[in-house]
XYZ file of C-alpha atoms in Angstrom:
335
model
C 0.000 0.000 0.000
C 2.841 2.329 0.842
C 4.527 1.853 -2.538
C 1.202 2.472 -4.322
C 0.671 5.744 -2.441
C 4.216 6.820 -3.255
C 3.610 6.188 -6.953
C 0.354 8.135 -6.886
C 2.034 11.065 -5.148
C 4.918 10.907 -7.613
C 2.475 10.958 -10.541
C 0.633 13.947 -9.076
C 3.938 15.735 -8.548
C 4.953 15.036 -12.148
C 1.649 16.449 -13.451
C 2.073 19.549 -11.313
C 5.623 20.060 -12.592
C 4.460 19.762 -16.195
C 1.534 22.112 -15.540
C 3.806 24.645 -13.856
C 6.289 24.457 -16.695
C 3.525 24.954 -19.242
C 2.194 27.935 -17.293
C 5.638 29.539 -17.267
C 6.004 29.038 -21.016
C 2.541 30.468 -21.679
C 3.242 33.501 -19.505
C 6.545 34.125 -21.307
C 4.623 34.437 -24.581
C 3.008 37.599 -23.240
C 6.215 39.642 -23.196
C 7.872 42.147 -25.471
C 6.280 44.743 -27.705
C 4.137 44.040 -30.761
C 5.217 45.328 -34.167
C 3.880 48.719 -35.198
C 2.226 47.155 -38.254
C 0.333 44.563 -36.172
C -2.857 46.624 -35.913
C -6.317 46.736 -37.430
C -6.717 47.251 -41.160
C -10.473 47.624 -40.978
C -11.430 43.960 -41.417
C -13.024 43.239 -38.062
C -16.308 41.678 -36.993
C -18.877 42.146 -34.243
C -21.201 39.534 -32.792
C -24.654 41.096 -32.286
C -27.603 39.902 -30.214
C -31.103 38.772 -31.177
C -32.735 41.949 -29.873
C -32.023 43.516 -33.284
C -34.301 41.087 -35.105
C -37.034 40.338 -32.554
C -38.297 43.908 -32.168
C -36.553 45.008 -28.967
C -33.929 47.243 -30.664
C -34.477 49.896 -33.303
C -33.213 53.219 -34.631
C -32.246 54.670 -31.257
C -30.011 51.707 -30.399
C -28.441 51.727 -33.862
C -27.672 55.433 -33.558
C -25.630 54.641 -30.447
C -23.875 51.642 -32.003
C -23.134 53.177 -35.415
C -20.111 55.306 -34.405
C -18.579 52.336 -32.599
C -18.880 50.199 -35.716
C -17.405 52.970 -37.862
C -14.578 53.841 -35.465
C -13.844 50.185 -34.766
C -13.155 49.225 -38.355
C -16.016 46.731 -38.296
C -16.605 45.293 -41.772
C -18.860 42.374 -40.780
C -21.548 41.794 -38.178
C -22.990 38.446 -37.105
C -26.550 38.981 -35.930
C -28.131 36.231 -33.863
C -31.378 35.188 -35.531
C -32.296 32.435 -33.104
C -31.187 29.034 -31.877
C -31.641 25.906 -33.956
C -33.804 23.161 -32.574
C -32.134 19.836 -31.890
C -33.567 18.520 -35.165
C -31.986 21.386 -37.123
C -35.095 23.533 -37.603
C -35.077 27.308 -37.157
C -38.360 28.912 -36.126
C -39.006 32.132 -38.139
C -40.763 33.495 -35.039
C -37.295 33.912 -33.482
C -36.466 36.741 -35.934
C -39.723 38.418 -37.051
C -38.023 41.780 -37.725
C -35.036 40.493 -39.738
C -35.986 42.221 -42.990
C -36.770 45.467 -41.186
C -33.440 45.329 -39.402
C -31.563 44.749 -42.647
C -33.225 47.781 -44.265
C -32.496 49.964 -41.243
C -28.912 48.779 -40.832
C -27.986 49.134 -44.489
C -29.519 52.577 -44.592
C -26.990 53.678 -41.962
C -24.031 51.353 -42.641
C -24.247 50.248 -46.293
C -20.639 49.029 -46.463
C -20.897 46.622 -43.508
C -21.882 43.058 -44.374
C -24.550 41.333 -42.278
C -24.459 37.586 -41.704
C -27.261 35.753 -39.917
C -25.861 33.878 -36.913
C -27.442 30.555 -36.034
C -26.424 28.313 -33.186
C -27.809 25.984 -30.580
C -30.117 26.096 -27.602
C -27.776 26.111 -24.605
C -30.138 24.146 -22.392
C -30.677 21.406 -25.004
C -27.290 21.099 -26.637
C -26.585 21.478 -30.310
C -28.248 19.878 -33.316
C -26.943 16.411 -34.185
C -24.742 17.240 -37.164
C -24.098 13.570 -37.719
C -27.711 13.137 -38.852
C -28.235 13.763 -42.572
C -31.822 14.959 -42.078
C -30.657 17.462 -39.445
C -28.008 18.834 -41.789
C -30.618 19.252 -44.526
C -32.841 21.284 -42.195
C -29.942 23.486 -41.108
C -29.071 24.234 -44.728
C -32.715 24.919 -45.584
C -32.852 27.457 -42.750
C -29.574 29.019 -43.908
C -30.832 29.373 -47.471
C -34.019 31.091 -46.253
C -31.966 33.608 -44.281
C -29.955 34.540 -47.364
C -33.162 34.756 -49.413
C -34.493 37.162 -46.770
C -31.572 39.490 -47.507
C -28.667 38.474 -45.271
C -25.241 38.659 -46.920
C -24.365 35.265 -45.532
C -24.653 32.753 -42.709
C -22.508 32.479 -39.597
C -22.571 29.112 -37.810
C -22.051 29.177 -34.050
C -22.413 25.599 -32.780
C -19.893 25.931 -29.894
C -19.381 22.370 -28.627
C -18.419 20.503 -31.807
C -15.921 17.697 -31.033
C -12.498 17.647 -32.630
C -12.463 15.837 -35.999
C -16.267 15.757 -36.158
C -17.201 14.684 -39.721
C -20.764 16.016 -39.435
C -19.629 19.641 -39.391
C -17.484 19.148 -42.489
C -20.404 17.562 -44.320
C -22.690 20.414 -43.247
C -20.246 23.025 -44.527
C -19.885 21.227 -47.861
C -23.660 21.033 -48.244
C -24.143 24.670 -47.225
C -21.555 25.836 -49.717
C -23.258 23.878 -52.490
C -26.730 25.223 -51.685
C -26.079 28.901 -50.976
C -25.633 31.446 -53.779
C -22.038 31.816 -54.960
C -21.742 35.324 -53.546
C -23.136 34.445 -50.095
C -20.675 34.590 -47.200
C -20.142 31.440 -45.160
C -18.452 31.845 -41.796
C -18.238 30.042 -38.486
C -16.999 30.509 -34.972
C -14.636 27.767 -33.814
C -13.355 26.746 -30.374
C -9.866 27.241 -29.020
C -7.132 25.315 -30.804
C -4.463 23.091 -29.301
C -1.524 25.314 -28.277
C 0.898 22.449 -29.039
C 0.655 19.857 -31.788
C -0.795 16.552 -30.633
C -2.252 17.973 -27.414
C -5.884 17.685 -28.605
C -5.399 13.987 -29.385
C -3.643 13.270 -26.079
C -6.232 15.034 -23.924
C -9.034 13.472 -25.944
C -7.896 10.057 -24.712
C -8.491 10.912 -21.046
C -11.129 13.673 -20.972
C -14.871 13.186 -21.611
C -15.034 16.235 -23.910
C -12.452 17.689 -26.270
C -10.965 20.844 -24.689
C -9.398 21.927 -27.993
C -9.611 21.398 -31.697
C -6.507 20.090 -33.410
C -4.862 22.515 -35.795
C -5.344 20.010 -38.605
C -9.104 19.907 -38.088
C -9.262 23.703 -37.947
C -7.534 23.791 -41.326
C -10.002 21.312 -42.855
C -12.974 23.284 -41.519
C -11.529 26.583 -42.738
C -11.173 25.268 -46.297
C -14.968 25.378 -46.630
C -15.380 28.902 -45.239
C -14.888 32.535 -46.179
C -14.280 33.554 -42.561
C -13.184 31.766 -39.386
C -13.688 33.390 -35.969
C -11.663 31.725 -33.199
C -13.385 31.961 -29.808
C -10.108 32.690 -28.034
C -11.658 33.188 -24.603
C -13.407 31.158 -21.897
C -10.021 29.528 -21.369
C -10.155 29.146 -17.593
C -6.914 31.136 -17.257
C -6.654 32.698 -13.775
C -4.521 35.758 -14.591
C -4.250 38.355 -17.322
C -0.673 37.345 -18.075
C -1.520 33.688 -18.573
C -4.566 34.547 -20.661
C -2.589 36.970 -22.812
C 0.112 34.367 -23.391
C -2.512 31.809 -24.343
C -3.968 34.239 -26.908
C -0.511 34.800 -28.391
C -0.174 31.068 -28.926
C -3.751 30.727 -30.229
C -3.076 33.437 -32.782
C 0.128 31.811 -33.997
C -1.425 28.348 -34.335
C -4.499 29.722 -36.127
C -2.363 31.749 -38.538
C -0.506 28.581 -39.515
C -3.637 26.416 -39.783
C -6.088 28.665 -41.652
C -5.465 29.042 -45.404
C -4.427 32.546 -46.414
C -7.415 32.995 -48.731
C -9.748 32.599 -45.723
C -10.287 35.575 -43.425
C -9.077 34.800 -39.903
C -10.684 36.643 -36.980
C -9.478 36.265 -33.394
C -12.164 36.645 -30.750
C -12.061 39.449 -28.175
C -14.174 39.074 -24.994
C -16.375 42.022 -24.036
C -18.941 40.371 -21.786
C -19.220 40.040 -17.998
C -19.700 36.265 -17.649
C -17.946 34.866 -14.581
C -17.869 31.081 -14.390
C -15.468 28.142 -14.251
C -14.310 28.682 -17.831
C -13.884 32.433 -17.592
C -12.448 34.910 -15.138
C -13.396 38.352 -16.533
C -10.583 39.969 -14.554
C -8.105 37.801 -16.473
C -9.821 37.670 -19.859
C -9.817 41.381 -20.585
C -10.069 43.240 -23.859
C -6.627 44.709 -23.197
C -4.984 41.312 -22.754
C -6.770 39.844 -25.768
C -5.818 42.539 -28.273
C -2.220 42.743 -27.019
C -1.941 38.949 -27.255
C -3.329 39.038 -30.787
C -0.856 41.751 -31.805
C 2.054 39.814 -30.300
C 0.995 36.620 -32.029
C 0.625 38.432 -35.340
C 4.036 40.065 -34.866
C 5.751 36.711 -34.381
C 4.971 35.843 -37.983
C 7.162 38.705 -39.155
C 4.729 40.031 -41.736
C 1.166 41.252 -42.075
C -1.486 38.729 -43.088
C -3.889 40.309 -45.583
C -7.136 38.681 -44.422
C -6.874 39.114 -40.666
C -8.849 40.887 -37.971
C -10.666 40.501 -34.682
C -14.235 39.657 -33.673
C -15.680 41.396 -30.600
C -18.269 39.686 -28.394
C -20.708 41.327 -28.099
C -22.572 44.536 -28.956
C -25.095 44.186 -26.112
C -22.550 43.677 -23.331
C -19.479 45.722 -24.322
C -19.048 48.726 -22.049
C -17.756 52.126 -23.074
C -14.479 51.306 -21.350
C -14.133 48.053 -23.264
C -14.769 49.800 -26.572
C -12.114 52.364 -25.660
C -9.666 49.572 -24.802
C -10.426 47.927 -28.132
C -9.807 51.147 -30.055
C -6.664 52.037 -28.109
C -5.214 48.532 -28.189
C -6.083 47.317 -31.683
C -7.626 49.917 -33.983
C -5.174 52.766 -33.417
C -2.682 52.076 -30.629
C -1.410 55.339 -29.207
C -4.039 57.333 -31.074
C -6.361 58.107 -28.177
C -9.998 57.329 -27.593
C -12.700 57.428 -30.183
C -15.571 55.313 -28.939
């Protein structure tokens, strides 16, 4: 019994040493100064809530948001039009004012593209993408949204396992069915910071904590835009979170084809739970980490930007931090 306890304690100690070493390496990523060219070039996105298409928001709210979109170099918005049912259906009653919103928005911001964001019901889980009939219903809903006037569709399924074939099949089918000029984009989870880590952790954990970089690349091949949800990492400090974002940015830059627009997520919401400490996952840390990760590549990527989450929760201070840290570092406030 004594030898067994010693082995258990030794194993725990080894895990702690590895974890500590990894934490040190992650924190070291968040050092130095980003390159002066590693800033916004006006190709950013904003996740927007369902209040815009269900009648709660109107002209007054858009008047307040418009200067932030203009000053923030926002070229795309992803407007939530409602959650998909588990069988893949989308109830039109979730977005009764979609057409009115599109007219209003384009009247004020004609150069900003609007994609309809569809996802899952949190309390029920996501649609079963492995089911062919479910995929057909999802694509039917997506086609109706484009017919209603949206510039494209943004998928936001959240908990898709690494190497899931159903998502790839859905993206292929969506691309075939949508008009050639319709945008197809998707949010994706955090990516393994080191090669092989997703596979290793997948052997011992009940759910995949990361996507592999290879799977991210295969998904991205079917898309016009990829938005990496580089938050809700569980990191306890700003330094560790910032270092993690640096690494996420570098891995994503290598995995996503250059003809696909890559957007790194920036958290601007107050959620405080096991996967997110809002005092660690700040806008400041996110945009500095993104700039550092971009700088490590040594050159500017043409199709690159950030995606801010979200319009309904971002405070004035967070918008200012976004502008000062990413849009025009050193140029003062403008939000």
